Coordinates of C-alpha atoms in Angstrom, one line a residue:
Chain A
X1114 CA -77.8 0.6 6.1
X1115 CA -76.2 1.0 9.9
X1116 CA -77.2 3.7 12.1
X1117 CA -74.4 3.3 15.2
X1118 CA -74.6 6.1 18.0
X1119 CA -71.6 4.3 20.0
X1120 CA -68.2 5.2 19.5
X1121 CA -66.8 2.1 20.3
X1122 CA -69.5 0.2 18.2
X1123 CA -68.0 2.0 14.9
X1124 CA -64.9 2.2 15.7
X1125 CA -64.6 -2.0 16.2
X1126 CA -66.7 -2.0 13.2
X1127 CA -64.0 0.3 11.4
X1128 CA -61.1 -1.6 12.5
X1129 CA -62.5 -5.0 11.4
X1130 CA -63.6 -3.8 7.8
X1131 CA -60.0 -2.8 7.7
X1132 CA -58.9 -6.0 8.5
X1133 CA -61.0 -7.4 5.9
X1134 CA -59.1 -5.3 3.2
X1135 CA -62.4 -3.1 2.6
X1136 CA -61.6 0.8 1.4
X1137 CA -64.0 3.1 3.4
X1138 CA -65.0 6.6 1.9
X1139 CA -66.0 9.2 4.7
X1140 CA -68.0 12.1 4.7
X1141 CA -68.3 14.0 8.5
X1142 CA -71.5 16.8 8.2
X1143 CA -73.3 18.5 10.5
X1144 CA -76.5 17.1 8.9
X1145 CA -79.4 19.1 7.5
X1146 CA -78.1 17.6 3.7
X1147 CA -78.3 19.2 1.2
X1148 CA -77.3 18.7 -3.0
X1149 CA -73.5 19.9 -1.7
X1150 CA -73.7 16.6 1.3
X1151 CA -75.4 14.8 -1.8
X1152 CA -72.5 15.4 -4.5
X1153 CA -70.2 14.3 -1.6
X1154 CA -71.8 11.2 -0.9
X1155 CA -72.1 10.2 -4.6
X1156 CA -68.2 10.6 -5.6
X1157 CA -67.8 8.8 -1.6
X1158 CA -69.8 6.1 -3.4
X1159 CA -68.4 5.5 -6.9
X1160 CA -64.5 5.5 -5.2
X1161 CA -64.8 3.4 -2.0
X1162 CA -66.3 -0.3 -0.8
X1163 CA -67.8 1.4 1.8
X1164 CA -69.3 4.9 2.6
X1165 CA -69.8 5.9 5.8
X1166 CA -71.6 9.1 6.5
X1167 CA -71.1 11.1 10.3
X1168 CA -73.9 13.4 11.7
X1169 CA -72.6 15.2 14.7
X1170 CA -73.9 19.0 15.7
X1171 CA -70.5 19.7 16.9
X1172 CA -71.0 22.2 20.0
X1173 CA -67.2 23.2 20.2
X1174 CA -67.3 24.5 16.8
X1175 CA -69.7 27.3 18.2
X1176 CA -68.6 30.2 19.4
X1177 CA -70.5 31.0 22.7
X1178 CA -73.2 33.7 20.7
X1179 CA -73.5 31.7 17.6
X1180 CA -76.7 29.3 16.4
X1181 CA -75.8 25.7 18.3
X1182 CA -79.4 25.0 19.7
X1183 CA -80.8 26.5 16.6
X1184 CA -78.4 24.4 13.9
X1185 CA -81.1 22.7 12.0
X1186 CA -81.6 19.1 13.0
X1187 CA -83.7 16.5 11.0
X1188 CA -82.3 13.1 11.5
X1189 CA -85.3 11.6 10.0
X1190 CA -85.2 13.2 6.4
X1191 CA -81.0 12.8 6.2
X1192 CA -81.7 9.2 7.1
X1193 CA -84.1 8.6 4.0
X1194 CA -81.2 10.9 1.6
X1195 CA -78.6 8.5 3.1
X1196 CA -80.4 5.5 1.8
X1197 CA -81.0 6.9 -1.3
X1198 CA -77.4 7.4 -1.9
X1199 CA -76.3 4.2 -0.6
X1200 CA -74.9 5.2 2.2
X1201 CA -73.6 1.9 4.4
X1202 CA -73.1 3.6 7.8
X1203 CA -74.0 6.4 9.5
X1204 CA -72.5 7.1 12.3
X1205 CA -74.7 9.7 14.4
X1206 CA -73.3 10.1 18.1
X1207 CA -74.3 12.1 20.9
X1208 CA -72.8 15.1 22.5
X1209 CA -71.9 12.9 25.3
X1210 CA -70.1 9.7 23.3
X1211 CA -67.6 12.3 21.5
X1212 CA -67.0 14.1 24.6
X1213 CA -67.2 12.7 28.1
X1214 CA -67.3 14.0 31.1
X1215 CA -63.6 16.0 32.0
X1216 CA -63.1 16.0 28.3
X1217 CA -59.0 17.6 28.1
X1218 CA -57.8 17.2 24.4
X1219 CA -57.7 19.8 21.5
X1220 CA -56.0 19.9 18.1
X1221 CA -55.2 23.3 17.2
X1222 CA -53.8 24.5 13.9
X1223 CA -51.8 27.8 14.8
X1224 CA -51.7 30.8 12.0
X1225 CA -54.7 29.3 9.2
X1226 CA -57.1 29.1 11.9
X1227 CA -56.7 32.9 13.2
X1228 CA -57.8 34.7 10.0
X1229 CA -60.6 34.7 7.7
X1230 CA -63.4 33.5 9.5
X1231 CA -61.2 32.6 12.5
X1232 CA -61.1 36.2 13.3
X1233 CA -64.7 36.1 14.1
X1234 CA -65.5 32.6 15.5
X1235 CA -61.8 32.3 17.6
X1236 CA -62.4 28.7 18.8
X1237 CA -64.6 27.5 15.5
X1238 CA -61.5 25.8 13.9
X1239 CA -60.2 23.9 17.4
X1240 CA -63.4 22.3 17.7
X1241 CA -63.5 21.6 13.4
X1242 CA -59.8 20.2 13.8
X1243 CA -60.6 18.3 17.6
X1244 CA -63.7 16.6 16.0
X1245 CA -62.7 16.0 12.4
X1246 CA -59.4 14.3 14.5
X1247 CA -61.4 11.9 16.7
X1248 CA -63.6 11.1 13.8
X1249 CA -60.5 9.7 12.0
X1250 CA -59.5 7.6 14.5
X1251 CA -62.8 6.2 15.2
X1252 CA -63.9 6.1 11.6
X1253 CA -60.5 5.0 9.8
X1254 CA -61.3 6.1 6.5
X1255 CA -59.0 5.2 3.4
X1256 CA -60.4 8.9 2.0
X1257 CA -62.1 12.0 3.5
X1258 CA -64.6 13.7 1.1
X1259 CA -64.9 17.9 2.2
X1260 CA -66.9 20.8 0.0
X1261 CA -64.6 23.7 -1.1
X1262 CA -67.6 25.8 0.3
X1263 CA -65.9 25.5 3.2
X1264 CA -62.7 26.4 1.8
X1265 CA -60.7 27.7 5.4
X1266 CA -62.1 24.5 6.6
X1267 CA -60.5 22.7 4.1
X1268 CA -57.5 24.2 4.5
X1269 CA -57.0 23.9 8.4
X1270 CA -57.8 19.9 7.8
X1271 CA -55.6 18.9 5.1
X1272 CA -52.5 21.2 7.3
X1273 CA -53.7 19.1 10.4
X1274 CA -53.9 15.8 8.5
X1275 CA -50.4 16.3 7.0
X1276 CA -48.8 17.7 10.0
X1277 CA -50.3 15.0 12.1
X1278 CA -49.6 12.3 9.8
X1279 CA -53.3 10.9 10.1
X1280 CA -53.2 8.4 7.0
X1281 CA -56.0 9.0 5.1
X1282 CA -56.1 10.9 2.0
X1283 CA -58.3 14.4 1.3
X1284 CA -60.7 14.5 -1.5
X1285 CA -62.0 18.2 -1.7
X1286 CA -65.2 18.5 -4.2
X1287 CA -66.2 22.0 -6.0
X1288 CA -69.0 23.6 -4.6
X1289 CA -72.5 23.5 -5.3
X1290 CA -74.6 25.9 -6.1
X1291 CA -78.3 27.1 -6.7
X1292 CA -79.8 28.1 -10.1
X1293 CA -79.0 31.6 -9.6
X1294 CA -75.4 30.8 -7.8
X1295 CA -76.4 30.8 -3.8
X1296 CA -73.9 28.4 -2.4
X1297 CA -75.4 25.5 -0.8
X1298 CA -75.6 25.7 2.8
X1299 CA -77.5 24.3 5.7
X1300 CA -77.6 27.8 7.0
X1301 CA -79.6 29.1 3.7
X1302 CA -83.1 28.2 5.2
X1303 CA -82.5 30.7 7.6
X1304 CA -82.7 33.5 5.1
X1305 CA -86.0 35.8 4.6
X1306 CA -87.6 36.2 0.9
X1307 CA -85.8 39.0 0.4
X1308 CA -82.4 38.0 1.8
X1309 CA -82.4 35.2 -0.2
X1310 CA -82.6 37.2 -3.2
X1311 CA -80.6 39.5 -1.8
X1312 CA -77.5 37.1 -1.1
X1313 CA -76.9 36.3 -5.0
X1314 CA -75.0 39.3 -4.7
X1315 CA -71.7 37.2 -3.2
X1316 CA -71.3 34.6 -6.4
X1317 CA -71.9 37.4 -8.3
X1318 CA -69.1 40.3 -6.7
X1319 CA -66.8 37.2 -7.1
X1320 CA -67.4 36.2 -10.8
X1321 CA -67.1 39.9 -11.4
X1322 CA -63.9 39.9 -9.5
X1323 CA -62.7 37.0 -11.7
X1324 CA -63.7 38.8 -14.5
X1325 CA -61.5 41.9 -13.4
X1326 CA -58.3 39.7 -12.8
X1327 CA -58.5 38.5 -16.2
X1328 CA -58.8 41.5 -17.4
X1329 CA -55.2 42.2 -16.1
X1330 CA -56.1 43.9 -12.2
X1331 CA -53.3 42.6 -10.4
X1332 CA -54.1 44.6 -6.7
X1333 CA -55.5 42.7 -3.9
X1334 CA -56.7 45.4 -2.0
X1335 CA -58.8 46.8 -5.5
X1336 CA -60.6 43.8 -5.9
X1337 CA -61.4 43.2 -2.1
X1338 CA -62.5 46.6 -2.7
X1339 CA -64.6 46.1 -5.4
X1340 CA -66.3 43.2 -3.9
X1341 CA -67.0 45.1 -0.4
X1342 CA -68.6 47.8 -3.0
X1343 CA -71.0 45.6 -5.0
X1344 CA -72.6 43.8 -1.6
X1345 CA -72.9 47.1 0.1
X1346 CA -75.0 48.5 -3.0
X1347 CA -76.8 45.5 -3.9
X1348 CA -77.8 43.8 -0.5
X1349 CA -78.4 44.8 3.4
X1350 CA -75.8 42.0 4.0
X1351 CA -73.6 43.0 6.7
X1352 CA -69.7 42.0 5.9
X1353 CA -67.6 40.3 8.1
X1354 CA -64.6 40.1 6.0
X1355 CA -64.2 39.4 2.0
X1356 CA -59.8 38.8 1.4
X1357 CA -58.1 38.0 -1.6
X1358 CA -55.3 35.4 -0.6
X1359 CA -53.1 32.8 -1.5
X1360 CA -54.9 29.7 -2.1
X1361 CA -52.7 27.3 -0.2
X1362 CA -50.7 28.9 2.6
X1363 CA -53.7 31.1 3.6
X1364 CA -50.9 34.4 3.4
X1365 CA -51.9 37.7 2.2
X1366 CA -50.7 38.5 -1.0
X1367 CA -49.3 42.2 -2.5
X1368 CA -49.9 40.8 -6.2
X1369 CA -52.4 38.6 -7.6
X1370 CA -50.5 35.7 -8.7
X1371 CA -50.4 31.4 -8.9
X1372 CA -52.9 30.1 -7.0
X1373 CA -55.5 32.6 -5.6
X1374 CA -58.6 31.9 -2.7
X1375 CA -61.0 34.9 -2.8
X1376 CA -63.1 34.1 0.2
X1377 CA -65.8 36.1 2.1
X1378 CA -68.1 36.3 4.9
X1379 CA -71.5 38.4 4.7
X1380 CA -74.6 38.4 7.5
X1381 CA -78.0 38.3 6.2
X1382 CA -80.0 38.8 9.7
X1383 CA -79.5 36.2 11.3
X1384 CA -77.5 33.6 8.9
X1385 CA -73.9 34.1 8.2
X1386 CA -72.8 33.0 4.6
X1387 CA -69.4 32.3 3.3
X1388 CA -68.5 31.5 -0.1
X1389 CA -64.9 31.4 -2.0
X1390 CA -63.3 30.8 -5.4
X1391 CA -60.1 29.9 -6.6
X1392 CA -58.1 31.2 -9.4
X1393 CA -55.1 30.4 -10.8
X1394 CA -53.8 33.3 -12.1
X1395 CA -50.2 32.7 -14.3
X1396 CA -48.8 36.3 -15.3
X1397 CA -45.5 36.6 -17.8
X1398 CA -43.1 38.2 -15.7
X1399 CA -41.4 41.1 -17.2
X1400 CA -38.3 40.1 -18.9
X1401 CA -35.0 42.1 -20.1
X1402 CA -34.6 43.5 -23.3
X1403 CA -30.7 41.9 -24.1
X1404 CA -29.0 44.9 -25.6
Chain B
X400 CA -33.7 -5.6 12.8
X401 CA -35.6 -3.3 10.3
X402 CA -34.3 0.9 10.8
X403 CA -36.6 3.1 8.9
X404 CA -35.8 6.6 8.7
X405 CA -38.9 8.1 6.4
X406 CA -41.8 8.7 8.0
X407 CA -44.0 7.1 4.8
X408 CA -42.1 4.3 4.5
X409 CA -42.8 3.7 8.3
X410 CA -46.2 4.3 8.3
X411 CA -47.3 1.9 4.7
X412 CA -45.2 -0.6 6.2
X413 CA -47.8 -0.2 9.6
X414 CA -50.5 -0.3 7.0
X415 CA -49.2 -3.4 5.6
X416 CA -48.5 -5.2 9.1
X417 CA -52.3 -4.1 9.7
X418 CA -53.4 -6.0 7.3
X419 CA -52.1 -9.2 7.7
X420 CA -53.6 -9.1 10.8
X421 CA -50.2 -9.1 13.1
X422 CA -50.1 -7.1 16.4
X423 CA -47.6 -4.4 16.7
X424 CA -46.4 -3.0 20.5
X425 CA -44.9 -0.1 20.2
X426 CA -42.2 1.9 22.8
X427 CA -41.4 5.2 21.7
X428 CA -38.2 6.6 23.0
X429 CA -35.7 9.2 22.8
X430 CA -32.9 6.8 22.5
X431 CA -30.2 6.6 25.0
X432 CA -32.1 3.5 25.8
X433 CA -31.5 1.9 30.1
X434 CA -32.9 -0.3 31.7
X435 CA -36.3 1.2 32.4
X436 CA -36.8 1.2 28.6
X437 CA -35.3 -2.4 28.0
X438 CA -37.9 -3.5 30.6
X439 CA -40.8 -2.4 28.3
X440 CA -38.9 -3.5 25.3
X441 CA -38.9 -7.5 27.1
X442 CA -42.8 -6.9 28.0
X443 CA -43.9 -5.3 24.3
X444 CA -41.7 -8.8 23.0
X445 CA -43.8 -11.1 25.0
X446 CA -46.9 -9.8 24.1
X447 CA -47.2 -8.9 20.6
X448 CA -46.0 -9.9 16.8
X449 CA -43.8 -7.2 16.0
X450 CA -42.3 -5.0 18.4
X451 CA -41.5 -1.4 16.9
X452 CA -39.2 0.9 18.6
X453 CA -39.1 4.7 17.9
X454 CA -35.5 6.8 19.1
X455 CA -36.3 10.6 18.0
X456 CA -35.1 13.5 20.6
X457 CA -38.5 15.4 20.1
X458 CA -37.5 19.1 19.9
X459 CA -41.2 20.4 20.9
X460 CA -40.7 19.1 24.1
X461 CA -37.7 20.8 25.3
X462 CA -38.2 24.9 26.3
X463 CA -35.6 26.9 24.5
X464 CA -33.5 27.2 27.6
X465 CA -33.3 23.2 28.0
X466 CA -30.6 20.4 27.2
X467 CA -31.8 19.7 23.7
X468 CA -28.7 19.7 22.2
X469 CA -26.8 18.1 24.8
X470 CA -29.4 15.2 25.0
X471 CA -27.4 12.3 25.3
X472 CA -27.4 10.6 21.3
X473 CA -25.9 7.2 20.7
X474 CA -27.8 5.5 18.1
X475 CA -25.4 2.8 17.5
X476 CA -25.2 1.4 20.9
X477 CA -29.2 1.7 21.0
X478 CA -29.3 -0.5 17.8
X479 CA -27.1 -2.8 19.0
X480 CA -29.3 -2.9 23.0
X481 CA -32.8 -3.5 20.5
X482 CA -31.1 -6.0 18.4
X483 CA -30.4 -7.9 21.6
X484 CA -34.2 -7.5 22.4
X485 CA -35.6 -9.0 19.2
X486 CA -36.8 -5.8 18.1
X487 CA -38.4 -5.7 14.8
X488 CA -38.5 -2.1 13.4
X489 CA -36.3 0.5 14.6
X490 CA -38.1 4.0 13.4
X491 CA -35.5 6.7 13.7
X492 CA -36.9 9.9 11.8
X493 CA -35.0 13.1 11.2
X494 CA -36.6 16.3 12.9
X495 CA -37.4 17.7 9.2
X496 CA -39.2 14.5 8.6
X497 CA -41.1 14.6 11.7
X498 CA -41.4 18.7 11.3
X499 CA -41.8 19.8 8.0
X500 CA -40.9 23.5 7.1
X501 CA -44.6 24.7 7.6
X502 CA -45.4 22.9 10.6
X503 CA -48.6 24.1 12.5
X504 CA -50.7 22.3 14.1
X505 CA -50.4 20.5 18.1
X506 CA -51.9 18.3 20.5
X507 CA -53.0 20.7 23.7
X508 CA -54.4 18.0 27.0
X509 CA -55.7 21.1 29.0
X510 CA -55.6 21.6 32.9
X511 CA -53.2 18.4 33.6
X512 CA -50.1 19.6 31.3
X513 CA -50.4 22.8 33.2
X514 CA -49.6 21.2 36.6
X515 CA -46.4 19.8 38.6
X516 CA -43.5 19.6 35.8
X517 CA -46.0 21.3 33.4
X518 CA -45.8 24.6 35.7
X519 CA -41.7 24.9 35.2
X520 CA -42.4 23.2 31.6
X521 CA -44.9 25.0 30.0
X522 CA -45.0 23.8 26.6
X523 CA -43.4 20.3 27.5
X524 CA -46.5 18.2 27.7
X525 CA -48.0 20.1 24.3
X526 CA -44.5 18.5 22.7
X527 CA -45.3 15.2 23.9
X528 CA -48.7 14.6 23.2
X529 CA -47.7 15.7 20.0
X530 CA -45.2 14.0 18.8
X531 CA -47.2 11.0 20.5
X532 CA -49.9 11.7 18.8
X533 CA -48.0 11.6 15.2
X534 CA -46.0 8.5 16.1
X535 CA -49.4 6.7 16.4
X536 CA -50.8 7.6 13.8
X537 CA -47.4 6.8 11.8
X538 CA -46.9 3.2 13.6
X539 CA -50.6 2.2 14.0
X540 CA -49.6 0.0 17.4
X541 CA -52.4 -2.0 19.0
X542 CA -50.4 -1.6 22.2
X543 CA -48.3 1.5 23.5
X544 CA -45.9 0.4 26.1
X545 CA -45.0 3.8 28.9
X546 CA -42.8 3.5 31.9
X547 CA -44.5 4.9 35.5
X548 CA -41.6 7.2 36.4
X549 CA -43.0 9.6 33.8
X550 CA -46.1 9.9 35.4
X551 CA -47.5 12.7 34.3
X552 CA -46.5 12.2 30.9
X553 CA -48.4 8.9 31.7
X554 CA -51.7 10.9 32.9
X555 CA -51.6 12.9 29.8
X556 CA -51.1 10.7 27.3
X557 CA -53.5 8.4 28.4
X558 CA -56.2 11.5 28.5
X559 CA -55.5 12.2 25.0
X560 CA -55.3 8.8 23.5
X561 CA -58.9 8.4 25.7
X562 CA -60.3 12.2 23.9
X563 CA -59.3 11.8 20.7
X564 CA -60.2 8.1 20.5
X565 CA -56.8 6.9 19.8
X566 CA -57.7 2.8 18.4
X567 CA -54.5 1.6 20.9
X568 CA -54.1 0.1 24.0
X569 CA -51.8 1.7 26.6
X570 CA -50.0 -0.4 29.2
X571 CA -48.1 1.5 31.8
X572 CA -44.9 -0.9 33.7
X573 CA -43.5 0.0 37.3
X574 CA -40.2 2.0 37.3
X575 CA -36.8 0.3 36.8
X576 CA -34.5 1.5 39.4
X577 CA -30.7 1.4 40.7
X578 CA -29.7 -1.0 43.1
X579 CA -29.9 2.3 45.3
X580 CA -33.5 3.3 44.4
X581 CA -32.3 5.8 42.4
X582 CA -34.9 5.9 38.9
X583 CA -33.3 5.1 35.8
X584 CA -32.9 8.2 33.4
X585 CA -31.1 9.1 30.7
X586 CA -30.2 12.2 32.3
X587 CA -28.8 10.4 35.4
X588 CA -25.4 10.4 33.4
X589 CA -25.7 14.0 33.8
X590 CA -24.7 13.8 37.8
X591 CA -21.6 14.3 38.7
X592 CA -20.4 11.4 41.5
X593 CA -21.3 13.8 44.7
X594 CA -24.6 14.7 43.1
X595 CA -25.0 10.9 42.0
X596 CA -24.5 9.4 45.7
X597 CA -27.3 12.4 47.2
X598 CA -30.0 11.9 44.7
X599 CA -31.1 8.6 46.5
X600 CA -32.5 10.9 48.8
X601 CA -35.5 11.4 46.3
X602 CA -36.7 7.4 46.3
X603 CA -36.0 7.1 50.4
X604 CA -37.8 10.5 50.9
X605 CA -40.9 8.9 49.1
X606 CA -40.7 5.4 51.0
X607 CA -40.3 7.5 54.3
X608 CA -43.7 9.7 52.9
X609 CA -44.9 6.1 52.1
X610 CA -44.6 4.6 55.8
X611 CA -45.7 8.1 57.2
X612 CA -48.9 7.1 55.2
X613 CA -49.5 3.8 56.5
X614 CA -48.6 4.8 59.5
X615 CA -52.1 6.8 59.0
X616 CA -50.6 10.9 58.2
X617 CA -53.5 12.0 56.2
X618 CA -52.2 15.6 55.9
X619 CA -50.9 15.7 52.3
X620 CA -49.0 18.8 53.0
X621 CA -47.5 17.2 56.1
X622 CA -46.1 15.1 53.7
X623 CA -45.1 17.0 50.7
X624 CA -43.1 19.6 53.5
X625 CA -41.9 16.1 55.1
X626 CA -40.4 15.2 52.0
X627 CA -38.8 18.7 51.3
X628 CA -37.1 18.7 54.9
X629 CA -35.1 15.6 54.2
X630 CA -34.1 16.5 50.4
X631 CA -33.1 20.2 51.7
X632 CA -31.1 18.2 54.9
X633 CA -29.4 15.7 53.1
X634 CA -28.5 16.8 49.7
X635 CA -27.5 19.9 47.5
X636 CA -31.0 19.3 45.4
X637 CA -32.8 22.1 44.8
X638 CA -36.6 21.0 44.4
X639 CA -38.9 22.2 41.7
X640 CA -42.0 21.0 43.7
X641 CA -43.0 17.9 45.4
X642 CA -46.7 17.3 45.6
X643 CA -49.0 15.2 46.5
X644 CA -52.3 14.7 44.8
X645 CA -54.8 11.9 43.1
X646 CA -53.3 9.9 40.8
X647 CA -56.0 9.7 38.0
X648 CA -57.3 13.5 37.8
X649 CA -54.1 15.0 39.2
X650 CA -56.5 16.9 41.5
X651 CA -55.4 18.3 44.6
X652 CA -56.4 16.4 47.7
X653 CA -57.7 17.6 50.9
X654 CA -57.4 14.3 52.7
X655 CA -55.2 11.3 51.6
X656 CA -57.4 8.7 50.8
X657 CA -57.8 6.6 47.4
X658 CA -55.0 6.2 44.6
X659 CA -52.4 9.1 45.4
X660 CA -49.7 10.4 43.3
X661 CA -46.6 11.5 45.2
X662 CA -44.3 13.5 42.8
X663 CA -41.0 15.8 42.8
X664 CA -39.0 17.1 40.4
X665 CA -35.3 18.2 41.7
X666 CA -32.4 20.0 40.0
X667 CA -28.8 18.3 40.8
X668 CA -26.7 20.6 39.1
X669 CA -27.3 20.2 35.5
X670 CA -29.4 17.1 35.5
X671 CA -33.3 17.9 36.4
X672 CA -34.1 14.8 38.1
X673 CA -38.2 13.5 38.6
X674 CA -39.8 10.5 40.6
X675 CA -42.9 9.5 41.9
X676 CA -44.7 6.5 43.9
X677 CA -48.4 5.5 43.6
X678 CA -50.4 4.3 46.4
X679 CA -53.7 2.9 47.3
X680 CA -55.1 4.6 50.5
X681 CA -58.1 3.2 51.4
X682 CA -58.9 4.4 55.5
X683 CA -62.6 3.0 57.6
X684 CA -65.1 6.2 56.8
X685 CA -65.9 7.6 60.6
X686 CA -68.9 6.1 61.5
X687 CA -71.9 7.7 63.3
X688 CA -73.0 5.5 66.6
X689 CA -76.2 4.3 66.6
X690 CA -77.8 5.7 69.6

């Protein structure tokens, strides 16, 4: 296994084992694996002649206020998971090789990136869209390998990749979840005892909303309601949003139909945790009686 | 000769090329091809495998008020000038295949779009780098082939090709001009004859700036006003801005001294003309005596 901290070092490396006809699997994290990094690397793996694995704390993904110098770091122990899984490169840069000095250039994905979580962290999906950008072009991946945890994410990368033609193709993987149905997340560890019991409450408020769809609630608004309802009694969390949407244009729905992203966003001191599903909800529209 | 029109086809046929290890120079254009583009054409011939060249009038980079749709079109006359030049591919996209209904997402280079022709042009420079920044990732050239009298264009795109860790060289040729000294421009057909005789005022006003410079003038707005006084005397031009400034960071300068940009940008009736010279200023530091 390669560990390359140069930019130009992987990308030469990239071009050449494109030349040579190799398919390369990427998966970009922040670090701090965990089992939903893991189930990433492991499809990465079985698809592709050569996985390549990026660990970049990515400070203009931060809002200002947010957790940058206290985003967990452990190079040490993702290097050992890595190697475990196979990985064949890891490409771990510094702050300084993906952006030098007068650094100028953004991507920016107008409309999906405002709502949702963009509401709250107005510059988070610049810097996920700038980065995830330069990392194509230095890593030249045949496939990209992203968590639906991350569903907005998700979203703003495969409009970006389509609308800027990058050619590479988007694997997204379902996410993974704790015994008791905690989405995975490097942000988890900064829950209390009591938090982390506490934050079960989101996978459940969604099941139950899943539940209430098939039981025939069509209104967007009800179950948003109904999930706002079930954190506030079961949990301290404090909500930043929960939205019932649909699943591919990111635009508000008035009735629950095709393909449906219920996605929310809950504080638990000092960790933020999101989590999502998708439904695909196919109603019989009401038809004529013929006379 | 080769014209593609989808933007798929194009870009598995770049894949392809790729892989058989040829070298591809690419000039992109917006058709109504001179002789400032037929100069890069001849270079990108001489120094790579396959020469691809893209014609697309790139709405994004006109404001609404500007001559889109009287931008001069003649495809069939540009064939038959890149047939004579041995060019390989001709990619000629639609603007649906290029823009997609559900288009979001765009290439911002901060601070230098916002200067010079970016100040009267405000979303100009977003338009090119983005459509730039598609094109390369849709031709895959190892070389990108730019004429100087765009200089700014120039400054930008090499910025975001440099950020966003572009894999492609950029190689930037002098500007063609008319016997006269006029620049070569697709919208020079816009002048009418009067108009046409008094815009070589803009290439003698930057030669006289020049000589003023070696001459030892170190004032840069001595020069800038220098230049405006003889455009305002001897022609009906009526000047955007001329400026003066350093021709890497597009800073403003205090003191002439180094590599210096000298731009303008001048309406002549309909036909919104630029130019610019570089020079390389280097002046004997004042020394302290040695007591």
């Amino acid at each position: 296994m390669k560990i390359i901290q140069s930019v130009t070092a992987m990308q030469q490396l990239a071009i050449k084992l494109k030349k040579k006809g190799r398919t390369v699997g990427f998966v970009p994290t922040m670090g701090a694996l965990h089992t939903g990094h893991i189930s990433l690397l492991k499809k990465c793996r079985r698809e592709n002649d050569i996985v390549i694995l990026s660990i970049f704390v990515n400070p203009k993904q931060f809002e200002p206020q947010e957790d940058l110098a206290a985003y967990p770091r452990r190079a040490s122990q993702d290097i050992l998971l890595a190697k475990k899984e196979n990985v064949d490169i890891i490409f771990h840069p510094s702050v300084n090789q993906m952006y030098p000095s007068r650094y100028l250039s953004y991507i920016e994905v107008e409309k999906i990136s405002d709502i949702l979580c963009g509401k709250f962290r107005p510059t988070h999906f610049r810097g996920v869209a700038t980065v995830v950008g330069k990392l194509l072009n230095i890593v030249q991946p045949d496939t990209l390998y992203l968590g639906q945890k991350d569903a907005q994410q998700c979203a703003v990368l495969q409009q970006m990749i389509r609308d800027l033609n990058f050619p590479v193709k988007v694997k997204i993987l379902p996410t993974v979840r704790e015994k008791d149905g905690l989405a995975m997340s490097s942000r988890n560890q900064y829950l209390t005892a009591q938090a982390r019991v506490e934050a079960t409450v989101l996978y459940k408020s969604l099941l139950h909303a899943r539940d209430r769809i098939l039981e025939g609630e069509q209104n967007p608004l009800r179950i948003v309601n109904g999930i706002r309802t079930m954190i506030m009694e079961n949990s301290s969390g404090k909500i930043d949003y929960v939205d019932c949407i649909n699943a591919e244009t990111l635009e508000s729905l008035n009735n629950i139909h095709g393909k449906v992203l219920i996605a929310l966003a809950v504080w638990f001191g000092k960790a933020r945790l999101i989590d999502n599903i998708v439904l695909t909800v196919k109603r019989r529209l009401p038809t004529l009686n013929k006379a």
